[in-house]
CSV table of C-alpha atoms and ligand atoms in Angstrom, one decimal:
chain,number,residue,atom,x,y,z
D,24,MET,CA,-9.9,57.5,-39.4
D,25,LYS,CA,-7.4,55.0,-40.4
D,26,GLN,CA,-5.8,55.1,-37.0
D,27,THR,CA,-9.0,54.2,-35.3
D,28,ASN,CA,-9.4,51.4,-37.7
D,29,ASN,CA,-6.1,50.1,-36.7
D,30,ARG,CA,-6.8,50.1,-33.1
D,31,LEU,CA,-10.0,48.1,-33.8
D,32,THR,CA,-8.3,45.3,-35.9
D,33,THR,CA,-5.2,44.9,-33.9
D,34,THR,CA,-4.4,43.8,-30.4
D,35,ILE,CA,-1.4,45.2,-28.7
D,36,ILE,CA,0.4,43.0,-26.2
D,37,LYS,CA,2.8,44.8,-23.9
D,38,MET,CA,5.6,42.7,-22.5
D,39,LYS,CA,8.2,44.7,-20.5
D,40,THR,CA,9.5,47.1,-23.0
D,41,LYS,CA,8.6,45.3,-26.3
D,42,GLU,CA,5.2,45.7,-28.0
D,43,TYR,CA,3.7,42.8,-30.1
D,44,PHE,CA,1.0,43.6,-32.6
D,45,LEU,CA,-1.4,40.7,-33.5
D,46,SER,CA,-3.7,40.7,-36.3
D,47,ASN,CA,-7.4,39.4,-35.9
D,48,ALA,CA,-6.5,36.0,-37.4
D,49,GLN,CA,-3.7,35.6,-34.8
D,50,VAL,CA,-5.9,36.5,-32.0
D,51,ARG,CA,-8.5,33.9,-33.3
D,52,ASN,CA,-5.8,31.2,-33.7
D,53,ARG,CA,-4.5,31.8,-30.2
D,54,THR,CA,-8.0,31.7,-28.7
D,55,ILE,CA,-8.8,28.4,-30.4
D,56,LEU,CA,-5.4,26.9,-29.2
D,57,ALA,CA,-6.1,28.1,-25.6
D,58,VAL,CA,-9.7,26.7,-25.5
D,59,THR,CA,-8.4,23.4,-27.1
D,60,CYS,CA,-5.9,23.0,-24.4
D,61,LEU,CA,-8.3,23.8,-21.6
D,62,LEU,CA,-10.8,21.3,-23.0
D,63,LEU,CA,-8.0,18.7,-23.3
D,64,PHE,CA,-7.0,19.3,-19.7
D,65,PHE,CA,-10.6,18.8,-18.5
D,66,THR,CA,-10.9,15.7,-20.6
D,67,ALA,CA,-7.6,14.4,-19.1
D,68,CYS,CA,-8.9,15.2,-15.6
D,69,PHE,CA,-12.2,13.3,-16.2
D,70,PHE,CA,-10.5,10.2,-17.4
D,71,THR,CA,-7.9,10.3,-14.7
D,72,TRP,CA,-10.7,10.6,-12.1
D,73,LYS,CA,-12.7,7.8,-13.8
D,74,TRP,CA,-9.5,5.5,-13.9
D,75,LEU,CA,-8.8,6.3,-10.3
D,76,ASN,CA,-12.3,5.4,-9.1
D,77,GLY,CA,-12.1,2.1,-10.9
D,78,GLN,CA,-8.9,1.1,-9.0
D,79,PRO,CA,-9.1,-1.5,-6.2
D,80,LYS,CA,-8.8,-0.3,-2.6
D,81,GLU,CA,-5.9,-1.1,-0.2
D,82,GLN,CA,-6.8,-0.6,3.5
D,83,GLY,CA,-9.8,1.6,2.8
D,84,ALA,CA,-8.0,3.9,0.4
D,85,LEU,CA,-7.7,3.6,-3.4
D,86,LYS,CA,-4.4,1.8,-4.3
D,87,PRO,CA,-2.7,4.7,-6.2
D,88,LEU,CA,-3.5,7.1,-3.5
D,89,ARG,CA,-2.2,4.5,-0.8
D,90,LYS,CA,1.0,4.4,-2.9
D,91,VAL,CA,1.4,8.2,-2.6
D,92,LEU,CA,0.9,8.1,1.2
D,93,ASP,CA,3.4,5.3,1.4
D,94,ALA,CA,5.9,7.3,-0.8
D,95,ASN,CA,5.5,10.2,1.5
D,96,GLU,CA,6.0,8.1,4.5
D,97,SER,CA,9.4,6.8,3.2
D,98,ILE,CA,10.7,10.3,2.4
D,99,PHE,CA,9.5,11.8,5.8
D,100,SER,CA,10.6,9.0,8.0
D,101,THR,CA,14.1,8.6,6.5
D,102,VAL,CA,15.2,12.0,5.1
D,103,LEU,CA,13.4,14.4,7.4
D,104,PHE,CA,12.9,12.6,10.8
D,105,SER,CA,15.5,13.1,13.4
D,106,ASN,CA,15.5,12.7,17.3
D,107,SER,CA,17.0,16.1,17.4
D,108,ASN,CA,14.2,17.7,15.5
D,109,LEU,CA,11.9,18.7,18.4
D,110,VAL,CA,8.4,19.8,18.1
D,111,LYS,CA,7.8,23.4,19.2
D,112,THR,CA,7.1,23.8,22.9
D,113,TYR,CA,5.2,26.6,24.8
D,114,PRO,CA,5.3,28.1,28.2
D,115,LYS,CA,2.8,26.7,30.7
D,116,GLU,CA,0.5,29.8,30.6
D,117,SER,CA,-0.2,29.1,27.0
D,118,ALA,CA,-1.8,25.8,27.7
D,119,VAL,CA,-5.7,25.8,27.5
D,120,GLN,CA,-7.6,24.8,30.6
D,121,LYS,CA,-10.6,23.4,28.7
D,122,VAL,CA,-9.1,20.5,26.8
D,123,ARG,CA,-11.2,19.2,24.0
D,124,VAL,CA,-12.3,15.7,24.2
D,125,ASN,CA,-12.2,14.0,20.8
D,126,GLY,CA,-12.8,10.4,20.0
D,127,ASN,CA,-14.0,7.9,22.5
D,128,TYR,CA,-13.5,4.5,20.7
D,129,GLY,CA,-12.4,1.9,23.2
D,130,LEU,CA,-13.4,4.1,26.2
D,131,GLN,CA,-17.2,3.0,26.1
D,132,SER,CA,-16.6,-0.4,27.7
D,133,GLU,CA,-17.1,-0.9,31.5
D,134,PHE,CA,-13.8,0.0,33.1
D,135,ASP,CA,-12.3,0.2,36.6
D,136,PRO,CA,-9.2,2.2,36.6
D,137,ALA,CA,-8.4,0.8,40.0
D,138,ASN,CA,-8.0,-2.7,38.6
D,139,TRP,CA,-5.9,-1.6,35.6
D,140,THR,CA,-2.5,-2.8,34.8
D,141,LEU,CA,-0.6,-2.2,31.5
D,142,THR,CA,0.0,-5.3,29.6
D,143,LEU,CA,3.4,-5.3,28.2
D,144,ILE,CA,4.2,-8.1,25.7
D,145,LYS,CA,7.8,-8.3,25.5
D,146,ASN,CA,7.9,-11.5,23.4
D,147,PRO,CA,5.3,-13.9,22.6
D,148,GLY,CA,4.8,-15.8,25.8
D,149,ASP,CA,6.8,-13.2,27.9
D,150,THR,CA,4.1,-10.8,29.3
D,151,LEU,CA,4.4,-8.2,32.1
D,152,HIS,CA,1.7,-6.6,34.0
D,153,ILE,CA,2.7,-3.1,35.3
D,154,SER,CA,0.9,-1.0,37.7
D,155,ILE,CA,0.4,2.8,37.4
D,156,ASP,CA,2.4,3.4,40.5
D,157,ASP,CA,5.4,1.6,39.0
D,158,ILE,CA,5.1,3.7,36.0
D,159,LYS,CA,4.8,6.9,38.2
D,160,LYS,CA,8.2,6.0,39.8
D,161,LEU,CA,10.0,6.4,36.5
D,162,PRO,CA,11.4,9.9,35.7
D,163,LYS,CA,8.7,12.4,34.9
D,164,THR,CA,8.7,14.4,31.6
D,165,GLU,CA,6.5,17.5,30.9
D,166,ILE,CA,5.6,18.6,27.6
D,167,ILE,CA,3.5,21.8,26.4
D,168,PHE,CA,2.9,21.6,22.7
D,169,ASP,CA,0.3,22.3,19.9
D,170,PHE,CA,-1.9,19.1,19.8
D,171,LYS,CA,-3.0,18.7,16.1
D,172,CYS,CA,-6.0,16.7,14.9
D,173,ILE,CA,-6.4,15.8,11.3
D,174,GLU,CA,-10.0,17.1,11.5
D,175,GLY,CA,-8.3,20.6,11.3
D,176,TRP,CA,-8.3,21.8,14.9
D,177,SER,CA,-5.3,22.3,17.2
D,178,GLN,CA,-4.7,23.5,20.7
D,179,VAL,CA,-1.7,24.0,23.1
D,180,THR,CA,-2.0,21.4,25.7
D,181,HIS,CA,0.0,20.4,28.8
D,182,TRP,CA,0.8,16.7,29.7
D,183,ALA,CA,3.2,14.8,31.8
D,184,GLY,CA,4.3,11.2,32.2
D,185,VAL,CA,7.3,9.0,31.4
D,186,ARG,CA,9.2,9.3,28.3
D,187,PHE,CA,8.8,6.1,26.2
D,188,SER,CA,12.5,5.9,25.6
D,189,ASP,CA,13.0,5.8,29.5
D,190,PHE,CA,10.3,3.2,29.9
D,191,VAL,CA,12.2,1.1,27.2
D,192,LYS,CA,15.5,1.6,29.0
D,193,TYR,CA,14.1,0.7,32.5
D,194,TYR,CA,12.2,-2.5,31.2
D,195,GLY,CA,15.1,-3.6,29.2
D,196,LEU,CA,13.2,-3.4,25.9
D,197,ASN,CA,16.2,-2.3,23.6
D,198,GLU,CA,15.8,-5.4,21.4
D,199,GLN,CA,12.1,-4.9,20.9
D,200,ALA,CA,12.5,-1.2,20.2
D,201,ALA,CA,14.9,-2.2,17.6
D,202,LEU,CA,12.1,-3.8,15.7
D,203,GLN,CA,10.2,-1.4,13.2
D,204,PHE,CA,7.0,-0.9,15.1
D,205,THR,CA,5.0,-0.7,18.4
D,206,GLY,CA,1.4,-1.5,18.7
D,207,LEU,CA,-1.0,-0.2,21.2
D,208,GLN,CA,-4.5,-1.1,22.1
D,209,THR,CA,-7.3,0.0,24.5
D,210,PRO,CA,-8.2,-2.8,27.0
D,211,ASP,CA,-11.1,-3.8,25.0
D,212,ASN,CA,-9.4,-3.7,21.8
D,213,GLU,CA,-11.9,-1.3,20.1
D,214,TYR,CA,-9.3,1.3,19.4
D,215,TYR,CA,-5.7,0.3,18.2
D,216,VAL,CA,-2.7,2.0,16.6
D,217,GLY,CA,0.6,1.0,15.1
D,218,ILE,CA,3.5,3.5,15.2
D,219,ASP,CA,7.0,3.3,13.7
D,220,ASN,CA,9.6,3.0,16.5
D,221,LYS,CA,11.7,5.8,15.4
D,222,SER,CA,8.7,7.9,16.4
D,223,MET,CA,8.1,6.1,19.6
D,224,MET,CA,11.7,6.5,20.7
D,225,HIS,CA,11.6,10.3,20.0
D,226,PRO,CA,12.5,12.2,23.2
D,227,GLN,CA,9.1,14.0,23.2
D,228,THR,CA,7.0,10.8,23.2
D,229,ILE,CA,5.5,10.1,26.6
D,230,LEU,CA,3.3,7.4,28.3
D,231,CYS,CA,1.2,10.2,29.9
D,232,TYR,CA,-0.8,10.2,33.2
D,233,GLU,CA,-1.2,13.8,34.0
D,234,MET,CA,-2.9,16.8,32.2
D,235,ASN,CA,-2.5,20.3,33.4
D,236,GLY,CA,-0.7,19.1,36.4
D,237,LYS,CA,-3.5,17.0,37.6
D,238,PRO,CA,-4.4,13.2,37.1
D,239,LEU,CA,-5.7,12.5,33.6
D,240,PRO,CA,-9.4,12.5,33.4
D,241,LEU,CA,-11.0,9.2,32.3
D,242,ASN,CA,-12.4,10.6,28.9
D,243,GLN,CA,-8.8,11.8,28.2
D,244,GLY,CA,-7.4,8.4,28.6
D,245,ALA,CA,-6.8,7.7,32.3
D,246,PRO,CA,-5.0,5.9,33.9
D,247,LEU,CA,-2.4,6.0,30.9
D,248,ARG,CA,-2.5,7.4,27.3
D,249,LEU,CA,0.2,8.0,24.6
D,250,ILE,CA,1.4,11.5,23.8
D,251,ILE,CA,3.4,11.7,20.7
D,252,PRO,CA,3.7,15.2,19.5
D,253,VAL,CA,5.6,14.1,16.2
D,254,LYS,CA,2.3,12.5,15.2
D,255,TYR,CA,-1.4,13.7,14.5
D,256,GLY,CA,-4.0,13.2,17.2
D,257,VAL,CA,-5.2,9.8,15.9
D,258,LYS,CA,-2.0,8.1,17.2
D,259,HIS,CA,-2.3,9.5,20.8
D,260,LEU,CA,-4.2,6.5,21.9
D,261,LYS,CA,-6.2,7.0,25.2
D,262,ARG,CA,-6.5,4.3,27.9
D,263,ILE,CA,-3.6,2.1,26.8
D,264,GLY,CA,-4.3,-1.6,27.7
D,265,THR,CA,-1.5,-3.4,25.8
D,266,ILE,CA,1.7,-2.5,24.2
D,267,TYR,CA,3.5,-5.0,21.9
D,268,PHE,CA,6.3,-4.7,19.4
D,269,SER,CA,6.4,-6.0,15.8
D,270,SER,CA,8.5,-6.0,12.6
D,271,ASN,CA,5.4,-5.5,10.6
D,272,ARG,CA,2.8,-2.7,10.6
D,273,PRO,CA,0.5,-3.5,13.6
D,274,PRO,CA,-3.3,-3.2,12.9
D,275,ASP,CA,-4.4,0.5,13.0
D,276,TYR,CA,-8.0,1.7,13.3
D,277,TRP,CA,-7.8,4.8,11.0
D,278,TYR,CA,-5.4,3.1,8.6
D,279,GLU,CA,-7.9,0.4,8.0
D,280,ARG,CA,-10.5,3.2,7.2
D,281,GLY,CA,-8.4,4.8,4.5
D,282,TYR,CA,-6.1,7.2,6.5
D,283,ASP,CA,-2.4,7.4,6.3
D,284,TYR,CA,-0.4,4.9,8.5
D,285,TYR,CA,2.4,7.2,9.2
D,286,CYS,CA,0.5,10.5,10.3
D,287,GLY,CA,3.6,12.3,10.9
D,288,LEU,CA,3.9,16.1,11.4
F,322,MTE,N1,-9.0,5.2,22.8
F,322,MTE,C1,-9.1,6.3,21.9
F,322,MTE,N2,-7.9,7.1,21.8
F,322,MTE,C2,-8.0,8.1,20.9
F,322,MTE,C3,-9.2,8.3,20.2
F,322,MTE,C4,-10.3,7.4,20.1
F,322,MTE,O1,-11.3,7.6,19.6
F,322,MTE,N3,-10.1,6.4,21.1
F,322,MTE,N4,-9.1,9.3,19.3
F,322,MTE,C5,-7.9,10.0,18.9
F,322,MTE,C6,-8.0,11.2,18.2
F,322,MTE,S1,-8.7,11.3,16.6
F,322,MTE,C7,-7.7,12.4,18.8
F,322,MTE,S2,-7.7,13.9,18.0
F,322,MTE,C8,-7.1,12.5,20.2
F,322,MTE,C9,-7.9,13.5,21.0
F,322,MTE,O2,-7.4,13.6,22.4
F,322,MTE,P1,-8.3,14.2,23.4
F,322,MTE,O3,-9.6,13.7,23.6
F,322,MTE,O4,-7.5,14.2,24.7
F,322,MTE,O5,-8.3,15.7,23.0
F,322,MTE,O6,-7.4,11.1,20.9
F,322,MTE,C10,-7.0,10.1,20.0
F,322,MTE,N5,-7.0,8.9,20.7
F,323,MO,MO1,-8.1,13.3,15.8
C-alpha cells in the first residue's frame, strides 16, 4: 500500500543511469517556472514584432530586416564568393524542353528585335551601340544549370551566349568592370537590375542569345538576356536594352519592392 502511495506522490526522472525523485511540490515549482518562461518568451516575441512593425522602411523593407540582408550580403560577397566556386552544371539531356516563362516586366512595350542594338554606356557621354551579330562574333559559351527563382521553383535549363568577362575584355571595359556595380535595363526601362561586378565577372555569367541550341524566344528575352547562375532568377534580366557601370548600387526593380539587393546563391 505504501509503495503505491509513493508512486502516486513522486515523479521519477530517469537521465542516463541516474534516477531523480521529485516531490509534488518540486514538480509544481518546475511547472510554474516552465509556464512563466514560455509566457515571457511569447511576450518578448509580441513586443519585438510590435517594435519591428513600427520601424521605418528602407527600399520597401523594414529597416532592421534590410540591415540583416545587407549584413548577409557583406559576408557572402567577401568571405564566400570566389570566381573558382562554380555553380553545378548538368549534361545536355537533363535540360527541360518546356522552359517556364516567368515575369514579363519590360517585355510588354512594342518592340522590333530587328531594330535592336545594345546600348553600352562606357562613360557618361561615351556610348556604343552594338548589334547582335557583333555579339555573336565573340567566343560562345554554353551552360546547363539549375535555374532558381525566389518564388520557390527551379529547373535545369540550357543557355548559350558570350561570357560577360569576354565581352568586357573585347570592348576594353576593364576600368568600368573595376567599379563596384553594373546596371542593366530593358529598352523601355520598365524592368531594371543592379548587380555587383564580382558576380558579373564570374566565369558562368553570360550575355545570352540561345536557349536549347536555338535562338532565344521573345518571351525569354530575345535578342539578348542575362544568365547569371550565381544569382536568383530576378537578376537574369530579359531583353537587355542598356548596360552601364556605377560605383553605387544601380536602381533595382525588386530591391525597391523590399527584396534583397544581392540575391546570391
Ligand atoms: N525583363 C524582365 N526580365 C526578367 C523578369 C521580368 O519580369 N522582366 N523576371 C525575372 C524573374 S523573377 C525570373 S524567375 C526569370 C525567369 O526567366 P524565364 O522566363 O526565362 O524562365 O526572369 C527574370 N528576368
Ligand atoms: Mo523569379
